[in-house]
Short mmCIF file of C-alpha atoms in Angstrom, two decimals:
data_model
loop_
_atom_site.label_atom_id
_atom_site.label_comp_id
_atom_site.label_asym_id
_atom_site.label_seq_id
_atom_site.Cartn_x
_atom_site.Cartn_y
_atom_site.Cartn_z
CA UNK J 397 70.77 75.94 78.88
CA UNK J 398 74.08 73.81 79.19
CA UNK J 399 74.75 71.93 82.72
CA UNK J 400 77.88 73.74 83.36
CA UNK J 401 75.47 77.30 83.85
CA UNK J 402 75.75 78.27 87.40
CA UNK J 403 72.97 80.87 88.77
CA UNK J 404 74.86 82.89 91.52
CA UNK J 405 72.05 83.93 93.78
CA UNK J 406 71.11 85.26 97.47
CA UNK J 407 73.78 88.69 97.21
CA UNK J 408 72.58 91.08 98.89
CA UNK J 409 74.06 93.74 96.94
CA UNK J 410 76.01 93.06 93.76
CA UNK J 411 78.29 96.24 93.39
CA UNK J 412 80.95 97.12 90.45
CA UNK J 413 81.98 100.11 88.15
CA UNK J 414 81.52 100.69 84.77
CA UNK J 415 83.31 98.37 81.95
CA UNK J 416 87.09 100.14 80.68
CA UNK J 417 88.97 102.57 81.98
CA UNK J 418 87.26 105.00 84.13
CA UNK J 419 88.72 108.46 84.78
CA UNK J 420 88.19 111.37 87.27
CA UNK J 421 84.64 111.57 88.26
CA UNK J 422 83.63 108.81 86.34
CA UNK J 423 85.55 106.33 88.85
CA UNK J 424 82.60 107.38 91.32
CA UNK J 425 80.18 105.67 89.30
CA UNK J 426 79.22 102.33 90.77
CA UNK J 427 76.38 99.89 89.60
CA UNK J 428 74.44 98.43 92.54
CA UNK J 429 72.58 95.91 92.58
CA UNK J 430 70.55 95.02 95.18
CA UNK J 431 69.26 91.46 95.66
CA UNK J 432 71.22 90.18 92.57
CA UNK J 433 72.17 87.08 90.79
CA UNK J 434 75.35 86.32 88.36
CA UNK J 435 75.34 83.98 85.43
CA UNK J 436 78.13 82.16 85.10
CA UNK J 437 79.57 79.71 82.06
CA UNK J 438 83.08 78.56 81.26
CA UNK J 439 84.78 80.88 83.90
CA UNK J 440 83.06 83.86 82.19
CA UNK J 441 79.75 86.36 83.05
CA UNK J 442 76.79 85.68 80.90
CA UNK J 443 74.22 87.84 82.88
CA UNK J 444 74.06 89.96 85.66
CA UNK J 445 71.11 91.60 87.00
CA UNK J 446 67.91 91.23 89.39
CA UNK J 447 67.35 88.20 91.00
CA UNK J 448 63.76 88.48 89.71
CA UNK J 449 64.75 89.20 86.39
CA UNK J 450 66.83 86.08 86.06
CA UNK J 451 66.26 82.83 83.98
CA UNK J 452 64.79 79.32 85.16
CA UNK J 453 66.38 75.95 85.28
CA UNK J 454 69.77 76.80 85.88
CA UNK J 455 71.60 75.15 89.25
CA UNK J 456 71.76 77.56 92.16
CA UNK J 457 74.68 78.88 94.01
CA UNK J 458 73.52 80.51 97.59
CA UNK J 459 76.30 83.16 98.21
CA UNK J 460 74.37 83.83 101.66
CA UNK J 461 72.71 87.06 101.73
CA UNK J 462 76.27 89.12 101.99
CA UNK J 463 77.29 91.54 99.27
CA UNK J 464 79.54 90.68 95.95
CA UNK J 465 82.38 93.21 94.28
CA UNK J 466 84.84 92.06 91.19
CA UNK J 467 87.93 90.64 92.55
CA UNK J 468 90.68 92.65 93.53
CA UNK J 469 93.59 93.60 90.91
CA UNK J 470 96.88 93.95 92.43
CA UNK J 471 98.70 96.00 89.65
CA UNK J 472 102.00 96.67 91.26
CA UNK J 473 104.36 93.81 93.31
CA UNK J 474 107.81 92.69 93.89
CA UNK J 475 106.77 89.76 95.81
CA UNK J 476 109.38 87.39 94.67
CA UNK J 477 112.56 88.31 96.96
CA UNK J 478 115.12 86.36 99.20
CA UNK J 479 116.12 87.69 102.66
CA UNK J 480 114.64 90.30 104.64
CA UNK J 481 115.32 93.94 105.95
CA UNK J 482 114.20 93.47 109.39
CA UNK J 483 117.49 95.08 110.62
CA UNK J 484 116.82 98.06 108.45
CA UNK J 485 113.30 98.35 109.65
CA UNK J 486 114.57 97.97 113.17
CA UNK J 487 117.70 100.73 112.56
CA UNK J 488 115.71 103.03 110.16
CA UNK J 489 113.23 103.29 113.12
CA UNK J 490 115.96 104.46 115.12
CA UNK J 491 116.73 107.58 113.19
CA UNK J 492 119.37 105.89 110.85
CA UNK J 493 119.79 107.46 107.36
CA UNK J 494 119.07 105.19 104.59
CA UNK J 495 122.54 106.54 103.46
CA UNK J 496 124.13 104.59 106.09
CA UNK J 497 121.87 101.99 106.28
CA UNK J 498 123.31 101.25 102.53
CA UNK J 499 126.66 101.98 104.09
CA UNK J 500 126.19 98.92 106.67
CA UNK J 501 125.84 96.70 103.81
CA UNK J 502 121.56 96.48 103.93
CA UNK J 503 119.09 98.26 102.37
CA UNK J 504 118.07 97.46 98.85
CA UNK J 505 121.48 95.71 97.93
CA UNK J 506 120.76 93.51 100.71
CA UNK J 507 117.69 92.18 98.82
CA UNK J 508 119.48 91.71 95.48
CA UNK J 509 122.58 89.76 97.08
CA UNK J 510 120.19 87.25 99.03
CA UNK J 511 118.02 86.99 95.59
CA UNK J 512 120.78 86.95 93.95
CA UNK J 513 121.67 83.54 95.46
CA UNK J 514 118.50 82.28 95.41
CA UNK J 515 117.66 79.15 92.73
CA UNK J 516 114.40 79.54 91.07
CA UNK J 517 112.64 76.72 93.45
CA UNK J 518 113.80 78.56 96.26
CA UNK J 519 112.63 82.05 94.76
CA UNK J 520 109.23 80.11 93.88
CA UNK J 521 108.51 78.97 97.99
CA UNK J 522 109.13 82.34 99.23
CA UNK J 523 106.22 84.01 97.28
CA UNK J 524 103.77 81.12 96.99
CA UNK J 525 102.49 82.53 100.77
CA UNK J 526 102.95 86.27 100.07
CA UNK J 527 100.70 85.30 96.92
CA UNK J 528 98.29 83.07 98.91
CA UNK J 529 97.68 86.23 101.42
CA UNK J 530 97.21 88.54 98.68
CA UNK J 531 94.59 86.35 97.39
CA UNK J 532 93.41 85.99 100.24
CA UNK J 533 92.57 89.26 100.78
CA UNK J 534 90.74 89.25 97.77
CA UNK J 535 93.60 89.56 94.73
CA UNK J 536 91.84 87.56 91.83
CA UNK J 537 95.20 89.14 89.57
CA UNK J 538 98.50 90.19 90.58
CA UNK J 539 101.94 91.96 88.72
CA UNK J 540 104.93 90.56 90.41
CA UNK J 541 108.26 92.27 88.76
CA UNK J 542 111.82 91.31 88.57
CA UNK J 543 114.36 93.81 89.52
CA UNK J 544 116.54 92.61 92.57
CA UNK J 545 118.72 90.79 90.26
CA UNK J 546 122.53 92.10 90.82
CA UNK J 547 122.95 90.36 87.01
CA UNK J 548 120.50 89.46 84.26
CA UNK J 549 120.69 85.83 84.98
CA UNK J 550 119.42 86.62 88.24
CA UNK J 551 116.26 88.94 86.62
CA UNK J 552 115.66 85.62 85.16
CA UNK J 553 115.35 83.65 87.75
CA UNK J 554 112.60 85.87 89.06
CA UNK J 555 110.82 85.80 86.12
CA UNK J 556 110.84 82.22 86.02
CA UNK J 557 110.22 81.90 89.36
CA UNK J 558 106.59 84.01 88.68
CA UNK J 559 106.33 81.81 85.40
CA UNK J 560 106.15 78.51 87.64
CA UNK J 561 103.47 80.00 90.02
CA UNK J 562 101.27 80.99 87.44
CA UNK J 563 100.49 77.21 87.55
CA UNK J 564 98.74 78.41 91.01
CA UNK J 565 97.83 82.34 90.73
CA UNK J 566 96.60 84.28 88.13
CA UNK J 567 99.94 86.86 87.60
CA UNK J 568 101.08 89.53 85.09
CA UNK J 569 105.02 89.32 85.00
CA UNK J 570 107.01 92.59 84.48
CA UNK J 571 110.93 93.04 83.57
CA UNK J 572 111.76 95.83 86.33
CA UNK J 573 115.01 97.42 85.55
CA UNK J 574 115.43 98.67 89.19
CA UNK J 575 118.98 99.95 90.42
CA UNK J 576 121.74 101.05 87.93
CA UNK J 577 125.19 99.82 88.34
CA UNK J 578 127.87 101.39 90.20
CA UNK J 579 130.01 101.80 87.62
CA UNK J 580 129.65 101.24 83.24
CA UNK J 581 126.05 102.78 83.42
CA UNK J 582 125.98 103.07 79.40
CA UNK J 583 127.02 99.82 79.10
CA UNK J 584 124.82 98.27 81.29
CA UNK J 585 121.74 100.21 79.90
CA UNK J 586 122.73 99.30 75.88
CA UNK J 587 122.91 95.54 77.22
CA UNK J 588 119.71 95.40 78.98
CA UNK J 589 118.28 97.05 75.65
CA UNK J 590 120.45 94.77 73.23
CA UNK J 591 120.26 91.23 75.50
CA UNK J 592 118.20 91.22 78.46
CA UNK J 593 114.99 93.02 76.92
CA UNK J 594 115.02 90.65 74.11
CA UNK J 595 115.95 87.37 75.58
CA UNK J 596 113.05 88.15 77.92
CA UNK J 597 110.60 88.94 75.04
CA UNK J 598 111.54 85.76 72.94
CA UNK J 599 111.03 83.65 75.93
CA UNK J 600 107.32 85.13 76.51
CA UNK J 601 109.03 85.71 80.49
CA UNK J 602 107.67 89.31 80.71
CA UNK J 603 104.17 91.23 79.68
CA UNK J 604 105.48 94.51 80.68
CA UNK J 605 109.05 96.80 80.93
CA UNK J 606 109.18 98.61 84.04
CA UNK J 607 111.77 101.32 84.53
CA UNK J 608 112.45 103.41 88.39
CA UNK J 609 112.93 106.79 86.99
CA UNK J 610 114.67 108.50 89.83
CA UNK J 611 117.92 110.63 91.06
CA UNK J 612 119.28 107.77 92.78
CA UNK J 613 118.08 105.38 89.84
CA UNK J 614 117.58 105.86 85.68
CA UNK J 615 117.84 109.16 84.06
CA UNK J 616 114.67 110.30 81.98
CA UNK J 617 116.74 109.83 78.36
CA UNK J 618 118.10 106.26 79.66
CA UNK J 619 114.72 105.35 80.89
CA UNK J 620 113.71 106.25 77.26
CA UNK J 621 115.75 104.39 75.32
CA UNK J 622 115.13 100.70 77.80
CA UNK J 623 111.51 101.37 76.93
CA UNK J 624 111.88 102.06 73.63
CA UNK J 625 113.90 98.16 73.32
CA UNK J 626 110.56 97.30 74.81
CA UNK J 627 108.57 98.75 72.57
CA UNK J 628 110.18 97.52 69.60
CA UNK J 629 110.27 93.93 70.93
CA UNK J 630 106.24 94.11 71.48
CA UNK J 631 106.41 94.38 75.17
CA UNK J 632 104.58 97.12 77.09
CA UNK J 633 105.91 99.54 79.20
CA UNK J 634 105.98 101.03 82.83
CA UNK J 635 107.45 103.64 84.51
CA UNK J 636 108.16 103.81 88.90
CA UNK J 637 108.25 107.55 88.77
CA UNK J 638 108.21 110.84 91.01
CA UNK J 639 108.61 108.80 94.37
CA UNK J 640 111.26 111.18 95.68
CA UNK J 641 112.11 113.57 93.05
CA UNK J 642 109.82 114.85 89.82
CA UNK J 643 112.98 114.52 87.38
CA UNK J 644 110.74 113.65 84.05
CA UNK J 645 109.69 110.19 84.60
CA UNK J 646 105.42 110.68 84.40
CA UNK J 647 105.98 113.30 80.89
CA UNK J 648 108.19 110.43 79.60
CA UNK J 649 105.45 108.08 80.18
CA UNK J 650 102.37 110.23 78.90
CA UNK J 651 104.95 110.28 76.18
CA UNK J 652 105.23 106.80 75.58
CA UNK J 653 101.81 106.17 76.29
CA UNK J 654 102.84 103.55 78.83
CA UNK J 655 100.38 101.80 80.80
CA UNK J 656 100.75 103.17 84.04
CA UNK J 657 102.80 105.65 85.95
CA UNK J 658 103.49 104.25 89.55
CA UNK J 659 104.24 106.11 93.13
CA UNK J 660 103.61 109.66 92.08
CA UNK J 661 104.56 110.98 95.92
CA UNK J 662 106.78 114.14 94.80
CA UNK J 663 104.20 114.82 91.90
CA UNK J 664 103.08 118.54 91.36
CA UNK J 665 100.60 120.27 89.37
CA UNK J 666 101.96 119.50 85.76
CA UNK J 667 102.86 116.05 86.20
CA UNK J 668 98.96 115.69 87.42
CA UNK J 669 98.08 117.54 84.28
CA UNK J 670 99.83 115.26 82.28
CA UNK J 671 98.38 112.47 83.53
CA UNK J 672 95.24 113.73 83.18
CA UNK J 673 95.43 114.67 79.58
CA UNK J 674 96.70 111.10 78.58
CA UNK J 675 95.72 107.45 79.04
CA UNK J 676 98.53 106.19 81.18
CA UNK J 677 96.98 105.00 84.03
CA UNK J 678 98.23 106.30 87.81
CA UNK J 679 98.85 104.23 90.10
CA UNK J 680 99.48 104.70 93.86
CA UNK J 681 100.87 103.04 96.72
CA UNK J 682 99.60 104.19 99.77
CA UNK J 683 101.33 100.95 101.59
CA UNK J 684 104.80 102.85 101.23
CA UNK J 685 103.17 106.11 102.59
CA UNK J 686 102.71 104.46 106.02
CA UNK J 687 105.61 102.52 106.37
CA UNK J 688 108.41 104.95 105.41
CA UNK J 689 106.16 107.85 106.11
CA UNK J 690 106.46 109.73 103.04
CA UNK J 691 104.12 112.28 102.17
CA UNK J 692 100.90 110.51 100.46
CA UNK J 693 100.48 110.64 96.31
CA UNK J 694 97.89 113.16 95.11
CA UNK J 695 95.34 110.55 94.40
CA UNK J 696 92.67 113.24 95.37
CA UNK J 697 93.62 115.88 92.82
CA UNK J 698 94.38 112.89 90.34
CA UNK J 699 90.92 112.11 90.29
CA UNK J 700 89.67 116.25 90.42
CA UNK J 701 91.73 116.78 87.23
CA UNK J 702 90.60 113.88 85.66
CA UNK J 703 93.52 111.15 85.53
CA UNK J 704 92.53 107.18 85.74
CA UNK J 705 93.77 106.12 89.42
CA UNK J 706 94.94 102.87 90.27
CA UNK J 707 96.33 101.39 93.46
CA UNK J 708 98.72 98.83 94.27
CA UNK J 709 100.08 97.21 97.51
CA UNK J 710 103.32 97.27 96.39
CA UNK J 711 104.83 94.34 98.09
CA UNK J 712 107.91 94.44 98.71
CA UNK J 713 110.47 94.04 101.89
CA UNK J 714 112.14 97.24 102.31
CA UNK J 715 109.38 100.04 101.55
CA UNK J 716 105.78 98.32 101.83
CA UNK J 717 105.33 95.16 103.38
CA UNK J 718 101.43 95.25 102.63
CA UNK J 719 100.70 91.71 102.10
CA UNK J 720 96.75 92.55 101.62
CA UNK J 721 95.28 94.05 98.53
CA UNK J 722 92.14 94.78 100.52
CA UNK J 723 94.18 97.17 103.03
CA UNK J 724 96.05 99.06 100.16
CA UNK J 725 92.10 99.89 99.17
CA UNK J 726 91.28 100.88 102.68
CA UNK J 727 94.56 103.22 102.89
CA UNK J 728 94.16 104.70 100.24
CA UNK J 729 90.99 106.19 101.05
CA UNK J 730 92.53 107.44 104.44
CA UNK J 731 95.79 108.29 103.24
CA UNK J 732 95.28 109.76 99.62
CA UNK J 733 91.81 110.93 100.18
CA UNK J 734 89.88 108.47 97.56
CA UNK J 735 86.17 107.88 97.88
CA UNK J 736 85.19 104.56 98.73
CA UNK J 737 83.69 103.94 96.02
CA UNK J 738 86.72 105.44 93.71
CA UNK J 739 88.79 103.13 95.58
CA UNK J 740 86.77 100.04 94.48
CA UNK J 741 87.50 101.69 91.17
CA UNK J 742 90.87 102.06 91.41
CA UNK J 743 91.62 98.66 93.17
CA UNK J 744 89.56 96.81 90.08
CA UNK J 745 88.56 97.83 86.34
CA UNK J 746 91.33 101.16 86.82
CA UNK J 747 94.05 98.33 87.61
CA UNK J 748 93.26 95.97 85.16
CA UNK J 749 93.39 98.71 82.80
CA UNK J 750 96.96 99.82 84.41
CA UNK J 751 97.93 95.61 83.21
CA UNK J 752 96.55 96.29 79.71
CA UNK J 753 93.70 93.78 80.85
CA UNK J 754 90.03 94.67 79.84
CA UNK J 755 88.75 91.36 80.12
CA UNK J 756 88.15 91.90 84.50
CA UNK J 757 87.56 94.15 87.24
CA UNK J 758 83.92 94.66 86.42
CA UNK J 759 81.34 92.46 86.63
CA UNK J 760 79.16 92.45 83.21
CA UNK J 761 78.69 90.13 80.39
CA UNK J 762 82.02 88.80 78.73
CA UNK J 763 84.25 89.57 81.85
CA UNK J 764 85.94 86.73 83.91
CA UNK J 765 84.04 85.63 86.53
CA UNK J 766 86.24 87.21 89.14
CA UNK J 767 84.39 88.53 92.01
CA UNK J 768 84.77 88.23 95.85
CA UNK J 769 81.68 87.61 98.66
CA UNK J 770 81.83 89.45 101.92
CA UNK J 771 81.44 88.68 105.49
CA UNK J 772 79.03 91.88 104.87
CA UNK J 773 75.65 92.78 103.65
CA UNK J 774 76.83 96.14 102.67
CA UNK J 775 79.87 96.77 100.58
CA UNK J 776 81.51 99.59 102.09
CA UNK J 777 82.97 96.76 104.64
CA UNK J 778 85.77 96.60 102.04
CA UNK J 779 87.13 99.79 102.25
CA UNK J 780 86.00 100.65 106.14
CA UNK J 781 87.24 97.49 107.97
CA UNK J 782 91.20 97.52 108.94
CA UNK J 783 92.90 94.66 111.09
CA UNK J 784 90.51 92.20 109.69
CA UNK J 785 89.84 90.74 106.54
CA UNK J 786 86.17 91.97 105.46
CA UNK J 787 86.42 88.55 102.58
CA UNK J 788 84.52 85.65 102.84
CA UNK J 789 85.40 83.90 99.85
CA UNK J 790 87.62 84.26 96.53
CA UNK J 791 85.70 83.38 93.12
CA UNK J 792 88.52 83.28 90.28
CA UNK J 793 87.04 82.08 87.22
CA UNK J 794 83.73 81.38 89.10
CA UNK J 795 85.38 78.93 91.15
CA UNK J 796 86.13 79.33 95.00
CA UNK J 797 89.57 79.40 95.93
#
């Protein structure tokens, strides 16, 4: 036994699913542990099991009697932005169509001019707290995208900006291509394919391609051929699809066999066949459900037809200001009809998986020691409690934060 062993001990219950990818009734399956104890080296999980059952001479850590879960995973965020929409909030409240809204000179263009003009220090002050709250709340990981840039130079700065607070956070960095042009579409698409995608890729700015496959956004064969540039420059890819309209954009990603699929509000029966017959992983936002009031994604028949669910705050100014991982898990157990217990599923191991990260989100041997305490004996305090936050303490790497 080495001095840097730490025995986590005194947890009441030590709770987690399965180890990979877990899909349909599968995400229901949760080990728990009661009175349990983690083993802990060099950030990473040697042992978990029994507090009986573990070994002698190793230095103690008292959690205090409350329960332990892996940390949260935030899989979807645009948390670096300038500005705010507080006047569209205000006016959309009002009965204003987003139509005008855009008219007025806000909405999401209002976002990309004031990033737009933001330096990279400024970009990088802005979501340090939005980051720090999400951690709070129990994020151990987070995806922040680009995608309010009005010009590539601008995507950059994002990305940079989320390359400078990885110093601080532990973040997965996506290349969003968001909002098409108003005019020289094809142009713009073959540039962001010939330059953008692999400026990004040689400069190691970006993990992930993420495309908004919409009506008012990317066509299906336009989304295709950014993703394939992606592809072919060893980046993975993403799709933001069926949020309004189901125009193509989950088939293209079962397709692709992108990571994950994300919003999913307008999808029907055979995009949730699709999804269940392939390994892209779905992910859901239940944060935009309540603030724009759109009808909730199918997360319940995701699950019944055998899809992997994730879920995702979605941070972002104009559609879901969720600044709490730990509430996106909550709503989506109200608002898309998840279990608790998928919802711990879906909220860890499901969106690491949705990152192409198998290395957290469950607690067993070899995974990072990423796990949160509660103020809580029992687990279910995560998903149940609303208004409050249910976490005591943040463990990233077995460290507290």
């Amino acid at each position: 036994m080495t001095g840097t062993e730490t025995l986590f001990t005194n947890i009441s219950q030590l709770v987690t699913p399965g180890v990979g990818m877990q899909r349909g009734a599968a995400m229901r399956d949760l080990t728990v542990i009661p009175d349990a104890a983690i083993l802990v080296s060099g950030g990473v999980i040697r042992w978990v099991g029994p507090r009986a059952g573990a070994s002698g001479n190793v230095p103690e850590h008292d959690l205090g009697g409350v329960a332990v879960v892996p940390g949260l995973i935030d899989p979807h965020t645009h948390a670096v932005w300038a500005g705010d929409r507080l006047v569209d909030f205000e006016a959309r409240i009002s009965g204003v169509p987003y139509e005008e809204i855009l008219a007025r000179g806000g909405g999401i263009r209002s976002s990309m001019r004031a990033t737009g003009a933001a330096g990279v220090e400024e970009l990088v002050a802005l979501a340090r707290p939005r980051l720090e709250a999400l951690r709070t709340s129990g994020a151990t990981t987070v995806e922040v995208k680009s995608g309010y840039g009005l010009d590539f130079d601008a995507e950059l700065r994002m990305l940079r900006a989320v390359r400078a607070l990885q110093a601080e956070f532990q973040l997965v960095p996506t290349l969003l291509i968001h909002v098409p042009p108003t005019g020289g579409r094809a142009e713009y698409v073959q540039a962001v394919c010939h330059d953008l995608i692999p400026g990004v890729a040689r400069e190691g700015l970006a993990a992930a391609v993420d495309v908004f496959t919409e009506r008012e956004a990317f066509t299906v064969e336009e989304s295709r051929a950014i993703l394939q540039a992606a592809k072919a420059h060893g980046l993975q890819t993403k799709l933001h699809a069926d949020q309004f309209h189901a125009i193509g954009g989950t088939e293209l990603a079962c397709e692709l066999g992108a990571l994950s699929v994300d919003h999913l509000e307008a999808s029907g029966p055979s995009q949730i066949a699709a999804l269940a017959a392939s390994n892209t992983v779905a992910t859901i936002l239940p944060g935009v459900t309540l603030h724009l009031g759109l009808p909730a994604a199918p997360g319940r028949a995701l699950i019944d037809a055998g899809a992997a669910v994730a879920v995702g705050t979605d941070l972002n100014p104009g559609s879901s200001p969720v600044f709490s991982a730990q509430l996106a898990l909550a709503l989506a157990v109200r608002l898309c009809r998840l279990t608790p217990a998928e919802a711990l599923t879906a909220c860890t191991v499901n969106a690491a998986a949705a990152l192409g990260l198998s290395d957290r989100g469950t607690l067993a041997p070899g995974q990072r020691a990423d796990f949160l305490t509660l103020h809580s004996p029992d687990w279910r305090d995560l998903p149940y409690t609303l208004g409050a936050n249910p976490v005591r303490q943040v463990f990233i790497g077995g460290t507290s934060v």
